[in-house]
């Protein structure tokens, strides 16, 4: 199930969301043999409505299975985006897609997680 926000739940107050998102939902195909996502994404988010936009703040955490580019040893890499902030316009040219009063955050989370992947994973910096 994708990470969606129902706008009707935000009519009276902000919304807090936390939980896990299966890695299959994220579709993290990094095309990198050295970095693999096999664990679910942990999220803890607070969503507010600001005029004609959504403000999403919180944290994202996922553990990656990596292989060191130097010694080829397997190791775990904890990728944490904390704090994580996202501003989504609900109106105008750059408005986010709304389907059945819901906004899907999954593609936006995917993009930020992929940007956080290590480019050259090393088990030790030295």
Protein backbone atom coordinates (compact mmCIF):
# COMPACT_ATOMS: atom_id res chain seq x y z
CA UNK A 1 0.00 0.00 0.00
CA UNK A 2 1.52 3.35 -1.02
CA UNK A 3 2.12 6.20 1.41
CA UNK A 4 -0.95 8.40 0.84
CA UNK A 5 -2.47 11.38 2.63
CA UNK A 6 -6.23 11.86 2.61
CA UNK A 7 -6.90 15.59 2.36
CA UNK A 8 -10.23 15.24 4.14
CA UNK A 9 -8.37 14.15 7.29
CA UNK A 10 -6.57 17.51 7.22
CA UNK A 11 -9.69 19.70 7.17
CA UNK A 12 -9.72 20.31 10.94
CA UNK A 13 -6.19 19.65 12.16
CA UNK A 14 -2.77 18.44 11.13
CA UNK A 15 -2.10 14.73 10.67
CA UNK A 16 0.59 12.56 12.20
CA UNK A 17 1.63 9.40 10.37
CA UNK A 18 4.18 6.78 11.32
CA UNK A 19 4.86 3.24 10.25
CA UNK A 20 6.65 1.11 7.70
CA UNK A 21 6.52 1.13 3.92
CA UNK A 22 7.55 -2.14 2.25
CA UNK A 23 10.55 -1.84 -0.05
CA UNK A 24 8.47 -3.29 -2.90
CA UNK A 25 6.20 -0.22 -2.73
CA UNK A 26 9.18 2.11 -3.08
CA UNK A 27 10.47 0.37 -6.21
CA UNK A 28 14.07 1.36 -5.42
CA UNK A 29 15.77 0.09 -8.54
CA UNK A 30 19.11 1.86 -8.13
CA UNK A 31 20.81 -0.26 -10.81
CA UNK A 32 23.82 -0.47 -8.55
CA UNK A 33 25.11 -3.90 -7.57
CA UNK A 34 26.82 -2.42 -4.50
CA UNK A 35 23.65 -0.99 -2.88
CA UNK A 36 20.40 -2.89 -2.31
CA UNK A 37 17.32 -1.95 -0.34
CA UNK A 38 15.79 -5.01 1.30
CA UNK A 39 14.39 -3.60 4.56
CA UNK A 40 11.16 -1.58 4.84
CA UNK A 41 11.25 2.20 5.12
CA UNK A 42 10.44 3.59 8.58
CA UNK A 43 8.64 6.93 8.53
CA UNK A 44 7.42 9.39 11.14
CA UNK A 45 5.66 12.36 9.54
CA UNK A 46 3.50 15.34 10.42
CA UNK A 47 1.40 16.89 7.65
CA UNK A 48 -0.04 20.41 7.75
CA UNK A 49 -2.16 22.38 5.27
CA UNK A 50 -0.77 25.81 4.40
CA UNK A 51 -3.15 27.82 2.21
CA UNK A 52 -3.04 25.88 -1.09
CA UNK A 53 -0.22 23.50 -0.20
CA UNK A 54 0.86 20.68 2.07
CA UNK A 55 3.87 20.82 4.37
CA UNK A 56 5.23 17.39 5.26
CA UNK A 57 7.89 17.22 7.98
CA UNK A 58 9.44 14.33 9.80
CA UNK A 59 11.98 11.59 9.34
CA UNK A 60 12.67 8.72 6.97
CA UNK A 61 14.92 5.77 7.85
CA UNK A 62 15.95 2.75 5.79
CA UNK A 63 18.76 0.22 6.20
CA UNK A 64 20.60 -0.65 3.00
CA UNK A 65 22.59 -3.80 2.26
CA UNK A 66 25.84 -2.61 0.71
CA UNK A 67 29.05 -4.10 -0.59
CA UNK A 68 32.25 -2.16 -0.02
CA UNK A 69 33.79 -0.92 -3.27
CA UNK A 70 37.28 -1.38 -1.77
CA UNK A 71 37.27 -4.76 -0.05
CA UNK A 72 33.95 -6.23 -1.33
CA UNK A 73 32.77 -6.98 2.24
CA UNK A 74 29.04 -6.85 2.90
CA UNK A 75 27.85 -4.24 5.42
CA UNK A 76 24.72 -2.37 6.48
CA UNK A 77 24.29 1.34 5.79
CA UNK A 78 21.66 3.27 7.76
CA UNK A 79 20.21 5.97 5.55
CA UNK A 80 18.36 8.51 7.64
CA UNK A 81 16.71 11.68 6.42
CA UNK A 82 16.06 13.57 9.62
CA UNK A 83 14.78 16.20 9.41
CA UNK A 84 12.97 15.63 6.14
CA UNK A 85 10.73 18.37 4.74
CA UNK A 86 8.52 18.42 1.67
CA UNK A 87 6.37 21.26 0.34
CA UNK A 88 3.61 20.21 -2.07
CA UNK A 89 1.47 22.79 -3.91
CA UNK A 90 -2.18 21.75 -4.28
CA UNK A 91 -3.01 24.40 -6.89
CA UNK A 92 -1.29 25.99 -9.85
CA UNK A 93 1.02 24.68 -12.55
CA UNK A 94 3.15 22.57 -10.23
CA UNK A 95 0.25 21.12 -8.26
CA UNK A 96 0.63 17.59 -7.01
CA UNK A 97 -1.76 14.97 -8.41
CA UNK A 98 -4.86 14.39 -6.26
CA UNK A 99 -6.82 11.19 -6.74
CA UNK A 100 -9.97 10.48 -4.70
CA UNK A 101 -8.99 13.25 -2.22
CA UNK A 102 -5.62 11.55 -1.66
CA UNK A 103 -2.06 12.63 -2.38
CA UNK A 104 0.50 9.87 -2.96
CA UNK A 105 3.80 10.69 -1.24
CA UNK A 106 5.52 7.49 -2.40
CA UNK A 107 7.21 8.86 -5.57
CA UNK A 108 8.54 11.88 -3.66
CA UNK A 109 9.87 9.70 -0.84
CA UNK A 110 11.46 7.38 -3.43
CA UNK A 111 13.26 10.28 -5.08
CA UNK A 112 14.75 11.58 -1.83
CA UNK A 113 15.79 8.09 -0.69
CA UNK A 114 17.54 7.42 -4.01
CA UNK A 115 19.37 10.75 -3.73
CA UNK A 116 20.63 9.65 -0.31
CA UNK A 117 22.12 6.35 -1.55
CA UNK A 118 25.91 6.22 -1.13
CA UNK A 119 27.68 6.67 -4.47
CA UNK A 120 30.76 4.69 -3.44
CA UNK A 121 29.86 2.60 -0.39
CA UNK A 122 32.76 2.01 1.97
CA UNK A 123 32.63 -0.24 5.02
CA UNK A 124 35.24 1.99 6.72
CA UNK A 125 36.33 5.47 5.79
CA UNK A 126 40.02 4.63 6.29
